[in-house]
């Protein structure tokens, strides 16, 4: 296999992986804070004032200040906008694509084309 064929195979593998992930992709809700210690979702404690919002992680019993999400993603297809490349949703999407690429590693060009949906 020459270099051009190898490049086309890699491009097709990425296209198939992206489309397969996009079918089932659900972005994480960035409005809920994650625990800085164990990275699980945090929960607001009932003992809070309006000025100081404190979160409590039920997984590791850690209290932390609520971190307000400063990014709002409106993308339906990750990566189609210039601002996507710094977006946590896009990073999550690309991690899933990487996992799918590993699964598709052994497929040849014809098998990969069969996985693509019909495009007129």
Short mmCIF file of C-alpha atoms in Angstrom, two decimals:
data_model
loop_
_atom_site.label_atom_id
_atom_site.label_comp_id
_atom_site.label_asym_id
_atom_site.label_seq_id
_atom_site.Cartn_x
_atom_site.Cartn_y
_atom_site.Cartn_z
CA UNK A 1 0.00 0.00 0.00
CA UNK A 2 1.51 3.31 -1.05
CA UNK A 3 1.41 6.54 0.95
CA UNK A 4 -1.62 8.01 -0.87
CA UNK A 5 -3.69 4.86 -0.35
CA UNK A 6 -2.69 4.79 3.31
CA UNK A 7 -3.72 8.43 3.72
CA UNK A 8 -7.09 7.79 2.05
CA UNK A 9 -7.64 4.78 4.32
CA UNK A 10 -6.91 6.87 7.42
CA UNK A 11 -9.20 9.67 6.23
CA UNK A 12 -12.01 7.21 5.57
CA UNK A 13 -11.49 5.54 8.95
CA UNK A 14 -11.73 8.95 10.66
CA UNK A 15 -14.87 9.85 8.68
CA UNK A 16 -16.55 6.55 9.61
CA UNK A 17 -15.52 6.84 13.27
CA UNK A 18 -16.81 10.44 13.45
CA UNK A 19 -20.16 9.54 11.92
CA UNK A 20 -20.61 6.50 14.16
CA UNK A 21 -19.85 8.54 17.28
CA UNK A 22 -22.09 11.39 16.13
CA UNK A 23 -25.08 9.02 15.88
CA UNK A 24 -24.98 8.23 19.59
CA UNK A 25 -23.13 11.25 20.97
CA UNK A 26 -24.70 13.12 23.87
CA UNK A 27 -22.60 15.99 25.23
CA UNK A 28 -22.07 16.25 28.96
CA UNK A 29 -23.98 18.94 30.79
CA UNK A 30 -21.33 21.57 31.50
CA UNK A 31 -23.64 23.54 33.77
CA UNK A 32 -23.18 21.03 36.61
CA UNK A 33 -19.91 21.38 38.50
CA UNK A 34 -17.47 18.49 38.76
CA UNK A 35 -15.53 17.71 41.91
CA UNK A 36 -11.95 18.96 41.54
CA UNK A 37 -10.75 16.04 43.66
CA UNK A 38 -12.39 12.98 42.04
CA UNK A 39 -14.03 14.60 38.94
CA UNK A 40 -17.49 13.23 39.65
CA UNK A 41 -20.54 15.52 39.48
CA UNK A 42 -20.88 17.75 42.53
CA UNK A 43 -24.11 18.56 44.33
CA UNK A 44 -25.04 21.86 45.91
CA UNK A 45 -25.29 21.69 49.66
CA UNK A 46 -28.56 22.78 51.26
CA UNK A 47 -26.65 25.13 53.61
CA UNK A 48 -25.72 27.91 51.23
CA UNK A 49 -26.23 31.59 50.92
CA UNK A 50 -26.85 33.36 47.61
CA UNK A 51 -23.33 34.82 47.70
CA UNK A 52 -21.43 31.64 48.52
CA UNK A 53 -22.54 28.53 46.72
CA UNK A 54 -20.82 25.43 47.99
CA UNK A 55 -20.86 22.05 46.33
CA UNK A 56 -20.56 18.73 48.04
CA UNK A 57 -19.26 15.59 46.35
CA UNK A 58 -21.14 12.56 47.61
CA UNK A 59 -18.50 10.27 46.15
CA UNK A 60 -15.46 11.51 48.08
CA UNK A 61 -17.07 13.77 50.76
CA UNK A 62 -15.27 16.86 49.48
CA UNK A 63 -16.64 20.42 49.74
CA UNK A 64 -15.69 22.93 47.06
CA UNK A 65 -16.79 26.28 45.69
CA UNK A 66 -19.17 26.04 42.80
CA UNK A 67 -17.42 26.56 39.51
CA UNK A 68 -19.72 28.35 37.09
CA UNK A 69 -19.51 27.02 33.56
CA UNK A 70 -18.28 29.78 31.30
CA UNK A 71 -18.81 27.93 28.05
CA UNK A 72 -22.13 27.42 26.32
CA UNK A 73 -22.05 25.09 23.34
CA UNK A 74 -24.71 25.40 20.65
CA UNK A 75 -23.10 22.99 18.16
CA UNK A 76 -25.08 20.18 16.60
CA UNK A 77 -21.99 18.82 14.85
CA UNK A 78 -18.76 19.17 16.85
CA UNK A 79 -15.81 20.66 15.00
CA UNK A 80 -17.72 22.67 12.39
CA UNK A 81 -16.98 26.02 14.02
CA UNK A 82 -13.63 27.67 14.78
CA UNK A 83 -14.42 27.96 18.49
CA UNK A 84 -15.03 24.20 18.75
CA UNK A 85 -11.36 23.33 19.14
CA UNK A 86 -11.16 24.75 22.66
CA UNK A 87 -14.60 23.45 23.67
CA UNK A 88 -14.90 20.68 26.30
CA UNK A 89 -17.70 19.12 24.23
CA UNK A 90 -15.40 18.86 21.22
CA UNK A 91 -12.64 17.36 23.35
CA UNK A 92 -15.11 14.78 24.68
CA UNK A 93 -16.27 14.05 21.13
CA UNK A 94 -12.69 13.56 19.90
CA UNK A 95 -11.92 11.16 22.76
CA UNK A 96 -14.87 9.03 21.66
CA UNK A 97 -13.71 9.19 18.03
CA UNK A 98 -10.24 8.03 19.13
CA UNK A 99 -11.79 5.03 20.88
CA UNK A 100 -13.82 4.20 17.77
CA UNK A 101 -10.72 4.52 15.55
CA UNK A 102 -9.04 1.79 17.57
CA UNK A 103 -12.06 -0.45 17.00
CA UNK A 104 -11.97 0.22 13.23
CA UNK A 105 -8.22 -0.30 12.91
CA UNK A 106 -8.43 -3.74 11.28
CA UNK A 107 -11.05 -2.89 8.64
CA UNK A 108 -10.01 -2.41 5.03
CA UNK A 109 -11.17 0.31 2.61
CA UNK A 110 -14.20 -1.60 1.30
CA UNK A 111 -15.39 -2.61 4.77
CA UNK A 112 -15.12 1.01 5.92
CA UNK A 113 -17.07 2.28 2.90
CA UNK A 114 -19.84 -0.20 3.73
CA UNK A 115 -20.18 1.42 7.17
CA UNK A 116 -20.76 4.87 5.70
CA UNK A 117 -24.41 5.88 5.32
CA UNK A 118 -25.64 6.35 1.77
CA UNK A 119 -24.94 9.88 0.56
CA UNK A 120 -26.65 11.06 -2.66
#
